Amino acid sequence: MKLIIQFLKQPVTIVGIITALLFQVFFSLIWITGYDHVTDRVDQLPIAIVNGDGSAAQSIADNISTSLNFEQVEGLSLAEAQDRLGHRSLRMIIELPQGFTASLSEPSSGAKIRYYLNESNPQMVSNVMQGVAAKVTAAMDAKSSAAGLGGVLTAMKLPEAEAAMIRSSAASRISSDIQIVNPATNFAETMVPLMVVTASFTGAMLLAMNLSKVSASLAAAASKWQRLSARYVLMAGTALAGSLISASLLHVLGIHSSQGFLSLWMFELVVILSCMTVANLSLVLFGDAGAWLNIALLSIQMLSSGATIPRDVLSPFYQSAGQFFPAYYAVDGMLDLVIGGEGILHDVTALLYIAAVATAASVLLTLLRREKRAVRTGAAANA
């Protein structure tokens, strides 16, 4: 018992206990509130309906639009819709191709509704949209078959029971043609963005915490600017080594970048640097208590990054919060690199901007904070 009391008298023990408890508090509060009623907001996933068959198929397009309980983007050409699909601002395209109505009117041939899905997305998107495609096709096929057979069965004056049997056994007139954009052939590829985000920010948290402790212990030996510079040099070196290790392991394990190994390495370098500057800012701002802020930031970023569920279905708060932290852009860029997409320039720019802002804030806080060592030196000189 005496040994336990001695442990509890050590500040490090108390900080460790508080940290362990805050992990439970932050993750419970943030993840439960973030995922609360997510399935109720699935209808916020955006879908575009493209009518390539003109006025002849407009009524069918209107029927599909009316039946869908999803956010719909209208007035797009197929090329515009495909561009948005590649940028993940659309989750599916439903196209009625040219000649659709003509194919439908011929009993011997079938018509196809074409669906475009981008698998460079959280797995939830692909599952939901494939279910939507199946339901739309089944509903349209049922209506088409009923309309086509209705006149014939009426003329034949068959009993209703027999007519119903004929309708149910009639061949399908409408089928699905699902076009997969950026197919994910390996489930591990879909997990890479989450892995990179978790590893990058968790490592950044631990490094920032330890560098902060070392910086405090060296206060008597070096100025605040020397210590801040040393922290950034060590962060840069660690980010360079860490990104090379991660990119190399991904390559060796069969996860290849569509833009080459160097692009993957450099992008991971920018991701890790951005995470490190944000984690370091928390420690510069709040000292040792900044480690607790970083726990909350880790949870918020993992939730709002779009790695596990699409950001469209999150609450407005988490959708907005994700834009200010590295994880969202890291996930978006890694999806483009590993599975496929429209390029990482926007994500790299955003990550560099976040890193620059966090660094500038750290410099400003260091400038405003009085150095205790300097005060003592000045007092000694006056004496």
XYZ file of C-alpha atoms in Angstrom:
383
model
C 0.000 0.000 0.000
C 2.827 2.385 0.828
C 4.318 1.782 -2.605
C 0.991 2.652 -4.263
C 0.843 5.887 -2.265
C 4.395 6.692 -3.378
C 3.343 6.112 -6.990
C 0.365 8.428 -6.540
C 2.578 11.156 -5.118
C 4.411 11.327 -8.446
C 2.899 13.887 -10.884
C 3.685 11.585 -13.811
C 1.411 8.907 -12.335
C -1.494 11.338 -11.948
C -1.025 12.631 -15.503
C -0.976 9.051 -16.816
C -4.198 8.144 -14.984
C -5.956 11.290 -16.222
C -4.782 10.584 -19.774
C -6.145 7.028 -19.681
C -9.495 8.280 -18.369
C -9.704 11.081 -20.947
C -9.240 8.576 -23.761
C -12.462 6.924 -22.572
C -14.278 10.231 -22.123
C -13.290 11.818 -25.440
C -13.737 8.736 -27.587
C -17.126 7.947 -26.038
C -18.453 11.494 -26.348
C -17.082 12.207 -29.820
C -17.714 8.855 -31.498
C -21.211 8.341 -30.090
C -22.333 11.878 -30.936
C -20.626 11.672 -34.317
C -22.171 8.356 -35.360
C -25.554 9.113 -33.785
C -28.354 8.703 -36.374
C -25.888 8.294 -39.251
C -28.204 5.820 -40.971
C -30.999 8.391 -40.781
C -28.852 10.747 -42.864
C -28.021 8.307 -45.656
C -30.404 10.308 -47.835
C -27.810 13.104 -47.824
C -25.584 11.093 -50.164
C -25.757 12.941 -53.519
C -26.910 11.151 -56.678
C -27.249 12.477 -60.241
C -29.764 11.257 -62.842
C -28.592 11.799 -66.416
C -31.175 11.396 -69.174
C -29.316 10.617 -72.382
C -32.448 9.614 -74.291
C -34.067 13.033 -74.428
C -37.767 13.755 -74.049
C -38.755 10.151 -74.828
C -37.345 8.978 -71.493
C -38.109 12.091 -69.450
C -41.123 10.548 -67.728
C -38.993 7.546 -66.703
C -36.279 9.843 -65.376
C -38.906 11.777 -63.423
C -40.280 8.554 -61.957
C -36.805 7.491 -60.819
C -36.189 10.931 -59.328
C -39.478 10.841 -57.426
C -38.794 7.370 -56.049
C -35.327 8.250 -54.719
C -35.089 9.590 -51.189
C -31.603 10.996 -51.742
C -30.066 14.383 -52.368
C -30.180 14.828 -56.147
C -27.977 16.970 -58.367
C -29.763 18.045 -61.529
C -28.817 19.526 -64.869
C -25.489 17.736 -65.334
C -24.193 16.200 -68.508
C -22.679 12.736 -68.252
C -19.143 14.172 -68.492
C -19.820 16.704 -65.730
C -21.386 14.042 -63.528
C -18.439 11.685 -64.072
C -16.023 14.455 -63.094
C -17.924 15.010 -59.854
C -18.068 11.281 -59.230
C -14.291 11.133 -59.537
C -13.971 13.960 -56.995
C -16.409 12.189 -54.642
C -18.876 15.090 -54.638
C -21.317 12.635 -56.243
C -21.790 9.097 -54.937
C -23.589 7.562 -57.922
C -24.772 8.405 -61.442
C -27.956 6.885 -62.878
C -27.974 7.170 -66.676
C -30.758 6.420 -69.117
C -28.584 5.929 -72.220
C -29.494 6.986 -75.728
C -31.970 4.523 -77.282
C -33.250 3.400 -73.887
C -36.937 3.988 -74.742
C -36.616 2.323 -78.142
C -35.084 -0.769 -76.565
C -37.840 -0.818 -73.986
C -40.601 -0.770 -76.582
C -39.295 -3.873 -78.344
C -40.490 -7.031 -76.559
C -37.606 -9.109 -77.900
C -34.911 -6.841 -76.489
C -34.224 -5.439 -73.066
C -33.294 -1.967 -71.889
C -30.489 -1.266 -69.452
C -30.230 1.434 -66.820
C -26.569 2.330 -66.465
C -25.129 3.035 -63.021
C -21.713 4.549 -62.317
C -20.135 3.839 -58.918
C -16.774 5.026 -57.610
C -15.204 2.469 -55.281
C -12.555 4.971 -54.206
C -14.849 5.714 -51.283
C -15.672 4.364 -47.823
C -17.104 0.849 -48.119
C -20.459 2.093 -46.863
C -20.964 4.164 -50.030
C -20.541 1.208 -52.374
C -22.865 -1.000 -50.292
C -25.618 1.619 -50.098
C -25.441 2.592 -53.761
C -25.471 -0.977 -55.055
C -28.593 -1.546 -52.996
C -30.164 1.583 -54.493
C -29.319 0.430 -58.016
C -30.963 -2.946 -57.441
C -34.145 -1.356 -56.052
C -34.432 1.226 -58.844
C -34.016 -1.408 -61.549
C -36.510 -3.769 -59.923
C -39.099 -1.005 -59.517
C -38.731 0.277 -63.078
C -38.775 -3.255 -64.477
C -41.986 -4.065 -62.595
C -43.691 -0.953 -63.947
C -42.479 -1.597 -67.488
C -43.532 -5.239 -67.503
C -46.954 -4.405 -66.099
C -47.484 -1.657 -68.674
C -46.331 -3.818 -71.592
C -48.466 -6.811 -70.722
C -51.489 -4.937 -69.521
C -53.036 -4.265 -72.916
C -52.376 -7.781 -74.209
C -53.864 -9.514 -71.175
C -56.910 -7.273 -71.232
C -57.581 -8.113 -74.884
C -57.256 -11.817 -74.109
C -59.868 -11.484 -71.333
C -58.048 -13.944 -69.097
C -59.103 -14.504 -65.489
C -57.242 -12.218 -63.059
C -55.467 -15.103 -61.336
C -54.102 -16.407 -64.644
C -53.173 -12.897 -65.789
C -51.280 -12.291 -62.545
C -49.349 -15.537 -63.036
C -48.342 -14.469 -66.542
C -47.201 -11.075 -65.291
C -45.019 -12.620 -62.566
C -43.395 -15.072 -64.969
C -42.696 -12.523 -67.692
C -39.054 -11.968 -68.517
C -37.404 -8.832 -67.211
C -37.448 -5.946 -69.642
C -35.089 -3.659 -67.713
C -31.740 -4.704 -66.273
C -28.776 -3.028 -64.588
C -25.465 -2.126 -66.195
C -23.157 -1.167 -63.324
C -19.960 0.617 -64.337
C -17.324 0.608 -61.594
C -14.956 3.583 -61.552
C -11.660 3.029 -59.703
C -12.403 -0.566 -58.636
C -10.970 -1.623 -55.278
C -9.649 -5.119 -55.914
C -8.175 -5.565 -52.442
C -10.054 -4.752 -49.227
C -6.751 -3.788 -47.620
C -6.563 -0.833 -50.024
C -9.720 0.659 -48.529
C -8.160 0.474 -45.044
C -4.889 2.210 -45.974
C -6.220 5.792 -45.566
C -7.481 5.072 -42.038
C -4.201 3.369 -41.154
C -2.120 6.296 -42.419
C -4.218 8.879 -40.543
C -4.224 6.939 -37.270
C -0.509 6.164 -37.380
C 0.463 9.695 -38.437
C -1.442 11.623 -35.791
C -0.883 9.125 -32.976
C 2.849 9.173 -33.649
C 2.767 12.973 -33.870
C 0.996 13.165 -30.487
C 3.588 11.022 -28.736
C 6.529 12.804 -30.351
C 5.147 16.247 -29.493
C 4.558 15.216 -25.892
C 8.095 13.930 -25.448
C 9.713 16.862 -27.241
C 7.758 19.224 -25.003
C 9.111 17.494 -21.890
C 12.672 17.600 -23.202
C 12.264 21.256 -24.155
C 11.134 22.117 -20.630
C 14.074 20.255 -19.124
C 16.515 22.185 -21.336
C 15.087 25.611 -20.462
C 18.214 26.535 -18.503
C 20.576 25.458 -21.278
C 18.990 26.955 -24.412
C 16.727 29.846 -25.396
C 13.090 29.362 -26.327
C 13.900 29.929 -30.014
C 16.693 27.386 -30.008
C 14.428 24.813 -28.398
C 11.551 25.515 -30.788
C 13.912 25.236 -33.774
C 15.298 21.960 -32.458
C 11.774 20.574 -32.106
C 10.968 21.391 -35.718
C 14.233 19.935 -37.000
C 13.542 16.696 -35.121
C 9.952 16.623 -36.368
C 11.081 17.090 -39.961
C 13.681 14.337 -39.690
C 11.225 11.952 -38.058
C 8.565 12.729 -40.683
C 11.041 12.039 -43.481
C 12.077 8.698 -42.000
C 8.541 7.712 -40.986
C 7.026 8.464 -44.379
C 9.761 6.482 -46.138
C 9.204 3.499 -43.842
C 5.423 3.604 -44.324
C 5.552 4.027 -48.102
C 8.139 1.251 -48.422
C 6.116 -1.170 -46.316
C 2.968 -0.449 -48.327
C 4.893 -1.089 -51.539
C 6.432 -4.327 -50.261
C 3.047 -5.541 -49.000
C 1.455 -5.065 -52.408
C -0.266 -1.680 -51.984
C 0.917 0.402 -54.931
C 0.235 4.010 -55.809
C -1.370 4.896 -59.124
C 1.079 7.814 -59.352
C 4.226 5.952 -58.377
C 6.220 5.314 -55.226
C 7.746 8.801 -55.023
C 4.318 10.473 -55.045
C 3.145 8.184 -52.245
C 6.263 8.876 -50.175
C 6.095 12.652 -50.641
C 2.379 12.753 -49.884
C 2.858 10.773 -46.680
C 5.682 13.148 -45.754
C 3.337 16.126 -46.088
C 0.617 14.299 -44.115
C 2.950 13.464 -41.218
C 4.454 16.964 -41.129
C 0.992 18.493 -41.036
C -0.049 16.174 -38.199
C 3.139 16.952 -36.271
C 2.744 20.719 -36.517
C -0.873 20.511 -35.286
C 0.026 18.178 -32.403
C 3.006 20.375 -31.507
C 0.808 23.500 -31.455
C -1.361 21.930 -28.749
C 1.708 21.439 -26.557
C 3.046 24.938 -27.253
C -0.380 26.375 -26.432
C -1.226 24.424 -23.272
C 2.011 22.806 -22.188
C 1.640 19.244 -20.898
C -2.159 19.606 -20.909
C -1.942 19.939 -24.698
C -1.550 16.156 -24.820
C -5.146 15.883 -23.618
C -6.319 18.232 -26.375
C -4.528 16.018 -28.884
C -6.537 13.007 -27.674
C -9.727 14.875 -28.547
C -8.288 15.969 -31.907
C -7.337 12.377 -32.744
C -10.881 11.200 -32.160
C -12.460 14.094 -34.067
C -10.176 13.557 -37.044
C -10.697 9.807 -37.251
C -14.455 10.366 -37.192
C -14.639 13.278 -39.634
C -11.968 12.149 -42.087
C -14.306 10.110 -44.291
C -12.174 6.977 -43.917
C -14.890 4.811 -42.370
C -18.134 6.540 -43.356
C -18.786 9.309 -45.904
C -18.691 12.809 -44.473
C -22.050 13.542 -46.134
C -23.903 11.596 -43.439
C -22.161 13.187 -40.450
C -23.757 15.966 -38.452
C -22.987 19.517 -39.693
C -20.559 20.108 -36.811
C -18.303 17.188 -37.723
C -18.550 17.943 -41.440
C -17.257 21.457 -40.739
C -14.652 20.441 -38.162
C -12.972 18.008 -40.536
C -12.025 20.781 -42.954
C -9.616 22.355 -40.445
C -7.489 19.292 -39.689
C -5.103 17.089 -41.704
C -7.025 13.792 -41.556
C -9.727 14.713 -44.086
C -7.199 15.725 -46.758
C -4.927 12.790 -45.900
C -7.768 10.308 -46.469
C -8.916 12.026 -49.651
C -5.397 12.005 -51.093
C -4.640 8.425 -50.065
C -7.854 7.226 -51.722
C -6.748 8.934 -54.931
C -3.252 7.468 -54.738
C -4.071 3.919 -53.663
C -7.452 3.224 -55.335
C -7.823 6.004 -57.887
C -9.144 9.526 -58.273
C -8.680 12.937 -59.765
C -5.319 13.896 -58.228
C -3.874 15.087 -54.928
C -2.935 18.707 -55.665
C -5.852 20.125 -53.675
C -5.087 17.864 -50.715
C -1.366 18.669 -50.716
C -2.144 22.396 -50.837
C -4.570 22.111 -47.913
C -2.115 20.060 -45.830
C 0.706 22.548 -46.435
C -1.619 25.399 -45.511
C -2.585 23.697 -42.236
C 1.084 23.035 -41.446
C 1.997 26.665 -42.209
C -0.802 28.054 -40.020
C 0.077 25.722 -37.126
C 3.763 26.643 -37.411
C 2.997 30.369 -37.548
C 0.782 30.040 -34.469
C 3.542 28.196 -32.594
C 6.047 30.918 -33.492
C 3.636 33.663 -32.416
C 2.923 31.973 -29.082
C 6.651 31.530 -28.472
C 7.185 35.205 -29.273
C 4.491 36.304 -26.818
C 5.572 33.974 -24.020
C 8.125 35.458 -21.646
C 11.209 33.346 -21.110
C 11.748 32.774 -17.379
C 15.435 32.120 -17.893
C 15.853 35.509 -19.535
C 14.153 37.233 -16.594
C 16.482 35.563 -14.105
C 19.534 36.481 -16.184
C 18.450 40.087 -16.389
C 17.864 40.263 -12.645
C 21.329 38.845 -11.973
C 22.934 41.418 -14.256
C 21.194 44.316 -12.479
C 22.402 43.032 -9.128
